[in-house]
């Protein structure tokens, strides 16, 4: 019983983390598409420690700071160019 509860908690945490990462990646691709003058489909993003992210595409690259790391929806994420 305890094992089943622990597994459920772990799965729930993984799902929340995955949802956050999807929102973060998608919103940064939208922001970077404008900043880099590059189609969203060509933008690649990578997370670094401390809510710093890098977006690159079309031969350009830009660093960002995620101001609200708990955003669950793309429209709620706020990116500060570095």
mmCIF file of N, CA and C in Angstrom:
data_model
loop_
_atom_site.group_PDB
_atom_site.id
_atom_site.type_symbol
_atom_site.label_atom_id
_atom_site.label_comp_id
_atom_site.label_asym_id
_atom_site.label_seq_id
_atom_site.Cartn_x
_atom_site.Cartn_y
_atom_site.Cartn_z
ATOM 1 N N UNK A 1 0.827 -1.196 0.000
ATOM 2 C CA UNK A 1 0.000 0.000 0.000
ATOM 3 C C UNK A 1 0.872 1.261 0.000
ATOM 4 N N UNK A 2 1.852 1.290 0.903
ATOM 5 C CA UNK A 2 2.744 2.452 0.983
ATOM 6 C C UNK A 2 3.497 2.630 -0.324
ATOM 7 N N UNK A 3 3.922 1.529 -0.891
ATOM 8 C CA UNK A 3 4.661 1.594 -2.161
ATOM 9 C C UNK A 3 3.781 2.180 -3.276
ATOM 10 N N UNK A 4 2.527 1.780 -3.318
ATOM 11 C CA UNK A 4 1.603 2.297 -4.332
ATOM 12 C C UNK A 4 1.402 3.803 -4.166
ATOM 13 N N UNK A 5 1.304 4.256 -2.941
ATOM 14 C CA UNK A 5 1.140 5.687 -2.683
ATOM 15 C C UNK A 5 2.386 6.447 -3.126
ATOM 16 N N UNK A 6 3.554 5.924 -2.798
ATOM 17 C CA UNK A 6 4.805 6.576 -3.201
ATOM 18 C C UNK A 6 4.938 6.636 -4.717
ATOM 19 N N UNK A 7 4.575 5.556 -5.388
ATOM 20 C CA UNK A 7 4.635 5.547 -6.848
ATOM 21 C C UNK A 7 3.670 6.571 -7.442
ATOM 22 N N UNK A 8 2.489 6.677 -6.861
ATOM 23 C CA UNK A 8 1.513 7.661 -7.337
ATOM 24 C C UNK A 8 2.030 9.084 -7.156
ATOM 25 N N UNK A 9 2.651 9.348 -6.019
ATOM 26 C CA UNK A 9 3.218 10.676 -5.768
ATOM 27 C C UNK A 9 4.340 10.991 -6.745
ATOM 28 N N UNK A 10 5.205 10.019 -6.985
ATOM 29 C CA UNK A 10 6.309 10.225 -7.933
ATOM 30 C C UNK A 10 5.778 10.497 -9.333
ATOM 31 N N UNK A 11 4.774 9.735 -9.750
ATOM 32 C CA UNK A 11 4.190 9.938 -11.075
ATOM 33 C C UNK A 11 3.544 11.312 -11.166
ATOM 34 N N UNK A 12 2.860 11.721 -10.111
ATOM 35 C CA UNK A 12 2.229 13.040 -10.091
ATOM 36 C C UNK A 12 3.249 14.152 -10.186
ATOM 37 N N UNK A 13 4.352 14.028 -9.466
ATOM 38 C CA UNK A 13 5.420 15.040 -9.529
ATOM 39 C C UNK A 13 6.030 15.093 -10.920
ATOM 40 N N UNK A 14 6.245 13.946 -11.524
ATOM 41 C CA UNK A 14 6.819 13.901 -12.871
ATOM 42 C C UNK A 14 5.874 14.554 -13.873
ATOM 43 N N UNK A 15 4.581 14.341 -13.699
ATOM 44 C CA UNK A 15 3.595 14.936 -14.600
ATOM 45 C C UNK A 15 3.586 16.457 -14.468
ATOM 46 N N UNK A 16 3.633 16.966 -13.244
ATOM 47 C CA UNK A 16 3.664 18.413 -13.021
ATOM 48 C C UNK A 16 4.933 19.001 -13.623
ATOM 49 N N UNK A 17 6.076 18.357 -13.404
ATOM 50 C CA UNK A 17 7.342 18.841 -13.967
ATOM 51 C C UNK A 17 7.265 18.870 -15.487
ATOM 52 N N UNK A 18 6.703 17.829 -16.080
ATOM 53 C CA UNK A 18 6.572 17.769 -17.536
ATOM 54 C C UNK A 18 5.662 18.886 -18.049
ATOM 55 N N UNK A 19 4.570 19.146 -17.353
ATOM 56 C CA UNK A 19 3.648 20.213 -17.741
ATOM 57 C C UNK A 19 4.332 21.571 -17.667
ATOM 58 N N UNK A 20 5.097 21.802 -16.601
ATOM 59 C CA UNK A 20 5.834 23.061 -16.467
ATOM 60 C C UNK A 20 6.843 23.223 -17.593
ATOM 61 N N UNK A 21 7.591 22.165 -17.891
ATOM 62 C CA UNK A 21 8.609 22.231 -18.939
ATOM 63 C C UNK A 21 7.969 22.511 -20.295
ATOM 64 N N UNK A 22 6.818 21.896 -20.566
ATOM 65 C CA UNK A 22 6.117 22.136 -21.833
ATOM 66 C C UNK A 22 5.686 23.597 -21.946
ATOM 67 N N UNK A 23 5.132 24.146 -20.869
ATOM 68 C CA UNK A 23 4.701 25.549 -20.877
ATOM 69 C C UNK A 23 5.895 26.469 -21.054
ATOM 70 N N UNK A 24 6.979 26.176 -20.333
ATOM 71 C CA UNK A 24 8.181 27.005 -20.429
ATOM 72 C C UNK A 24 8.751 26.974 -21.841
ATOM 73 N N UNK A 25 8.941 25.786 -22.383
ATOM 74 C CA UNK A 25 9.533 25.651 -23.720
ATOM 75 C C UNK A 25 8.682 26.335 -24.780
ATOM 76 N N UNK A 26 7.402 26.098 -24.744
ATOM 77 C CA UNK A 26 6.505 26.666 -25.745
ATOM 78 C C UNK A 26 6.470 28.190 -25.669
ATOM 79 N N UNK A 27 6.379 28.726 -24.451
ATOM 80 C CA UNK A 27 6.316 30.182 -24.321
ATOM 81 C C UNK A 27 7.630 30.838 -24.716
ATOM 82 N N UNK A 28 8.758 30.204 -24.389
ATOM 83 C CA UNK A 28 10.044 30.781 -24.784
ATOM 84 C C UNK A 28 10.217 30.725 -26.298
ATOM 85 N N UNK A 29 9.774 29.655 -26.923
ATOM 86 C CA UNK A 29 9.857 29.582 -28.387
ATOM 87 C C UNK A 29 9.054 30.716 -29.033
ATOM 88 N N UNK A 30 7.896 31.024 -28.466
ATOM 89 C CA UNK A 30 7.081 32.122 -28.988
ATOM 90 C C UNK A 30 7.812 33.452 -28.830
ATOM 91 N N UNK A 31 8.349 33.701 -27.632
ATOM 92 C CA UNK A 31 9.081 34.945 -27.371
ATOM 93 C C UNK A 31 10.325 35.040 -28.251
ATOM 94 N N UNK A 32 11.101 33.966 -28.309
ATOM 95 C CA UNK A 32 12.352 33.970 -29.070
ATOM 96 C C UNK A 32 12.102 34.096 -30.565
ATOM 97 N N UNK A 33 10.994 33.570 -31.035
ATOM 98 C CA UNK A 33 10.660 33.687 -32.453
ATOM 99 C C UNK A 33 10.600 35.155 -32.863
ATOM 100 N N UNK A 34 10.004 35.973 -32.019
ATOM 101 C CA UNK A 34 9.937 37.415 -32.280
ATOM 102 C C UNK A 34 11.312 38.055 -32.119
ATOM 103 N N UNK A 35 11.975 37.758 -31.004
ATOM 104 C CA UNK A 35 13.269 38.384 -30.709
ATOM 105 C C UNK A 35 14.346 38.034 -31.736
ATOM 106 N N UNK A 36 14.316 36.794 -32.225
ATOM 107 C CA UNK A 36 15.350 36.330 -33.151
ATOM 108 C C UNK A 36 14.927 36.432 -34.616
ATOM 109 N N UNK A 37 13.715 36.910 -34.853
ATOM 110 C CA UNK A 37 13.167 36.985 -36.222
ATOM 111 C C UNK A 37 13.317 35.640 -36.929
ATOM 112 N N UNK A 38 12.770 34.622 -36.283
ATOM 113 C CA UNK A 38 12.935 33.247 -36.755
ATOM 114 C C UNK A 38 11.620 32.491 -36.517
ATOM 115 N N UNK A 39 11.192 31.632 -37.445
ATOM 116 C CA UNK A 39 9.964 30.860 -37.226
ATOM 117 C C UNK A 39 10.054 30.009 -35.951
ATOM 118 N N UNK A 40 8.956 29.962 -35.223
ATOM 119 C CA UNK A 40 8.902 29.207 -33.965
ATOM 120 C C UNK A 40 9.358 27.760 -34.149
ATOM 121 N N UNK A 41 9.044 27.176 -35.297
ATOM 122 C CA UNK A 41 9.389 25.779 -35.552
ATOM 123 C C UNK A 41 10.901 25.565 -35.624
ATOM 124 N N UNK A 42 11.659 26.619 -35.858
ATOM 125 C CA UNK A 42 13.113 26.501 -35.974
ATOM 126 C C UNK A 42 13.849 26.891 -34.688
ATOM 127 N N UNK A 43 13.103 27.256 -33.661
ATOM 128 C CA UNK A 43 13.711 27.666 -32.393
ATOM 129 C C UNK A 43 13.969 26.433 -31.525
ATOM 130 N N UNK A 44 15.181 26.354 -30.994
ATOM 131 C CA UNK A 44 15.552 25.318 -30.025
ATOM 132 C C UNK A 44 15.777 26.006 -28.685
ATOM 133 N N UNK A 45 15.311 25.386 -27.598
ATOM 134 C CA UNK A 45 15.505 25.971 -26.273
ATOM 135 C C UNK A 45 16.205 24.976 -25.361
ATOM 136 N N UNK A 46 16.969 25.516 -24.410
ATOM 137 C CA UNK A 46 17.668 24.679 -23.432
ATOM 138 C C UNK A 46 17.622 25.378 -22.080
ATOM 139 N N UNK A 47 17.378 24.595 -21.043
ATOM 140 C CA UNK A 47 17.316 25.133 -19.687
ATOM 141 C C UNK A 47 18.691 25.044 -19.039
ATOM 142 N N UNK A 48 19.030 26.068 -18.268
ATOM 143 C CA UNK A 48 20.249 26.096 -17.470
ATOM 144 C C UNK A 48 19.838 26.259 -16.011
ATOM 145 N N UNK A 49 20.777 26.170 -15.088
ATOM 146 C CA UNK A 49 20.424 26.346 -13.676
ATOM 147 C C UNK A 49 19.830 27.728 -13.384
ATOM 148 N N UNK A 50 19.078 27.805 -12.295
ATOM 149 C CA UNK A 50 18.553 29.066 -11.785
ATOM 150 C C UNK A 50 17.591 29.775 -12.737
ATOM 151 N N UNK A 51 16.773 29.019 -13.462
ATOM 152 C CA UNK A 51 15.749 29.578 -14.353
ATOM 153 C C UNK A 51 16.304 30.364 -15.533
ATOM 154 N N UNK A 52 17.536 30.118 -15.896
ATOM 155 C CA UNK A 52 18.119 30.713 -17.095
ATOM 156 C C UNK A 52 17.921 29.744 -18.252
ATOM 157 N N UNK A 53 17.554 30.276 -19.395
ATOM 158 C CA UNK A 53 17.304 29.478 -20.584
ATOM 159 C C UNK A 53 18.019 30.114 -21.767
ATOM 160 N N UNK A 54 18.289 29.303 -22.777
ATOM 161 C CA UNK A 54 18.881 29.787 -24.017
ATOM 162 C C UNK A 54 17.967 29.394 -25.162
ATOM 163 N N UNK A 55 17.744 30.324 -26.064
ATOM 164 C CA UNK A 55 16.977 30.049 -27.282
ATOM 165 C C UNK A 55 17.885 30.328 -28.468
ATOM 166 N N UNK A 56 17.820 29.451 -29.457
ATOM 167 C CA UNK A 56 18.627 29.667 -30.659
ATOM 168 C C UNK A 56 17.837 29.233 -31.882
ATOM 169 N N UNK A 57 18.134 29.905 -32.987
ATOM 170 C CA UNK A 57 17.486 29.583 -34.249
ATOM 171 C C UNK A 57 17.874 30.584 -35.314
ATOM 172 N N UNK A 58 17.905 30.125 -36.557
ATOM 173 C CA UNK A 58 18.233 30.982 -37.703
ATOM 174 C C UNK A 58 19.593 31.659 -37.541
ATOM 175 N N UNK A 59 20.534 30.943 -36.920
ATOM 176 C CA UNK A 59 21.879 31.467 -36.761
ATOM 177 C C UNK A 59 22.037 32.489 -35.646
ATOM 178 N N UNK A 60 21.012 32.667 -34.819
ATOM 179 C CA UNK A 60 21.072 33.627 -33.725
ATOM 180 C C UNK A 60 20.806 32.919 -32.400
ATOM 181 N N UNK A 61 21.208 33.573 -31.312
ATOM 182 C CA UNK A 61 21.072 32.984 -29.980
ATOM 183 C C UNK A 61 20.796 34.098 -28.974
ATOM 184 N N UNK A 62 19.982 33.787 -27.960
ATOM 185 C CA UNK A 62 19.665 34.783 -26.929
ATOM 186 C C UNK A 62 19.449 34.066 -25.600
ATOM 187 N N UNK A 63 19.893 34.702 -24.527
ATOM 188 C CA UNK A 63 19.723 34.182 -23.167
ATOM 189 C C UNK A 63 18.497 34.840 -22.528
ATOM 190 N N UNK A 64 17.787 34.077 -21.698
ATOM 191 C CA UNK A 64 16.586 34.581 -21.023
ATOM 192 C C UNK A 64 16.567 34.127 -19.566
ATOM 193 N N UNK A 65 15.882 34.908 -18.744
ATOM 194 C CA UNK A 65 15.605 34.542 -17.364
ATOM 195 C C UNK A 65 14.096 34.373 -17.238
ATOM 196 N N UNK A 66 13.667 33.232 -16.715
ATOM 197 C CA UNK A 66 12.240 32.982 -16.481
ATOM 198 C C UNK A 66 11.868 33.618 -15.148
ATOM 199 N N UNK A 67 11.027 34.650 -15.182
ATOM 200 C CA UNK A 67 10.692 35.413 -13.981
ATOM 201 C C UNK A 67 9.687 34.705 -13.077
ATOM 202 N N UNK A 68 8.842 33.859 -13.611
ATOM 203 C CA UNK A 68 7.842 33.154 -12.801
ATOM 204 C C UNK A 68 7.873 31.663 -13.144
ATOM 205 N N UNK A 69 8.799 30.907 -12.555
ATOM 206 C CA UNK A 69 9.008 29.512 -12.935
ATOM 207 C C UNK A 69 7.839 28.569 -12.659
ATOM 208 N N UNK A 70 6.825 29.001 -11.941
ATOM 209 C CA UNK A 70 5.684 28.128 -11.662
ATOM 210 C C UNK A 70 4.527 28.335 -12.629
ATOM 211 N N UNK A 71 4.757 29.050 -13.730
ATOM 212 C CA UNK A 71 3.675 29.271 -14.696
ATOM 213 C C UNK A 71 3.269 27.937 -15.327
ATOM 214 N N UNK A 72 1.977 27.722 -15.419
ATOM 215 C CA UNK A 72 1.456 26.468 -15.967
ATOM 216 C C UNK A 72 0.942 26.620 -17.389
ATOM 217 N N UNK A 73 0.658 27.838 -17.790
ATOM 218 C CA UNK A 73 0.150 28.091 -19.140
ATOM 219 C C UNK A 73 1.142 28.989 -19.870
ATOM 220 N N UNK A 74 1.270 28.763 -21.153
ATOM 221 C CA UNK A 74 2.218 29.519 -21.968
ATOM 222 C C UNK A 74 2.035 31.024 -21.803
ATOM 223 N N UNK A 75 0.800 31.483 -21.777
ATOM 224 C CA UNK A 75 0.523 32.923 -21.710
ATOM 225 C C UNK A 75 0.938 33.545 -20.377
ATOM 226 N N UNK A 76 1.145 32.725 -19.342
ATOM 227 C CA UNK A 76 1.484 33.235 -18.015
ATOM 228 C C UNK A 76 2.986 33.339 -17.757
ATOM 229 N N UNK A 77 3.801 32.752 -18.616
ATOM 230 C CA UNK A 77 5.252 32.767 -18.415
ATOM 231 C C UNK A 77 5.821 34.125 -18.831
ATOM 232 N N UNK A 78 6.712 34.665 -18.013
ATOM 233 C CA UNK A 78 7.323 35.968 -18.286
ATOM 234 C C UNK A 78 8.827 35.776 -18.443
ATOM 235 N N UNK A 79 9.343 36.175 -19.609
ATOM 236 C CA UNK A 79 10.762 36.017 -19.943
ATOM 237 C C UNK A 79 11.455 37.370 -19.967
ATOM 238 N N UNK A 80 12.610 37.435 -19.346
ATOM 239 C CA UNK A 80 13.420 38.653 -19.361
ATOM 240 C C UNK A 80 14.691 38.372 -20.161
ATOM 241 N N UNK A 81 14.862 39.037 -21.298
ATOM 242 C CA UNK A 81 16.098 38.841 -22.071
ATOM 243 C C UNK A 81 17.308 39.258 -21.236
ATOM 244 N N UNK A 82 18.389 38.528 -21.380
ATOM 245 C CA UNK A 82 19.612 38.822 -20.614
ATOM 246 C C UNK A 82 20.676 39.434 -21.481
#
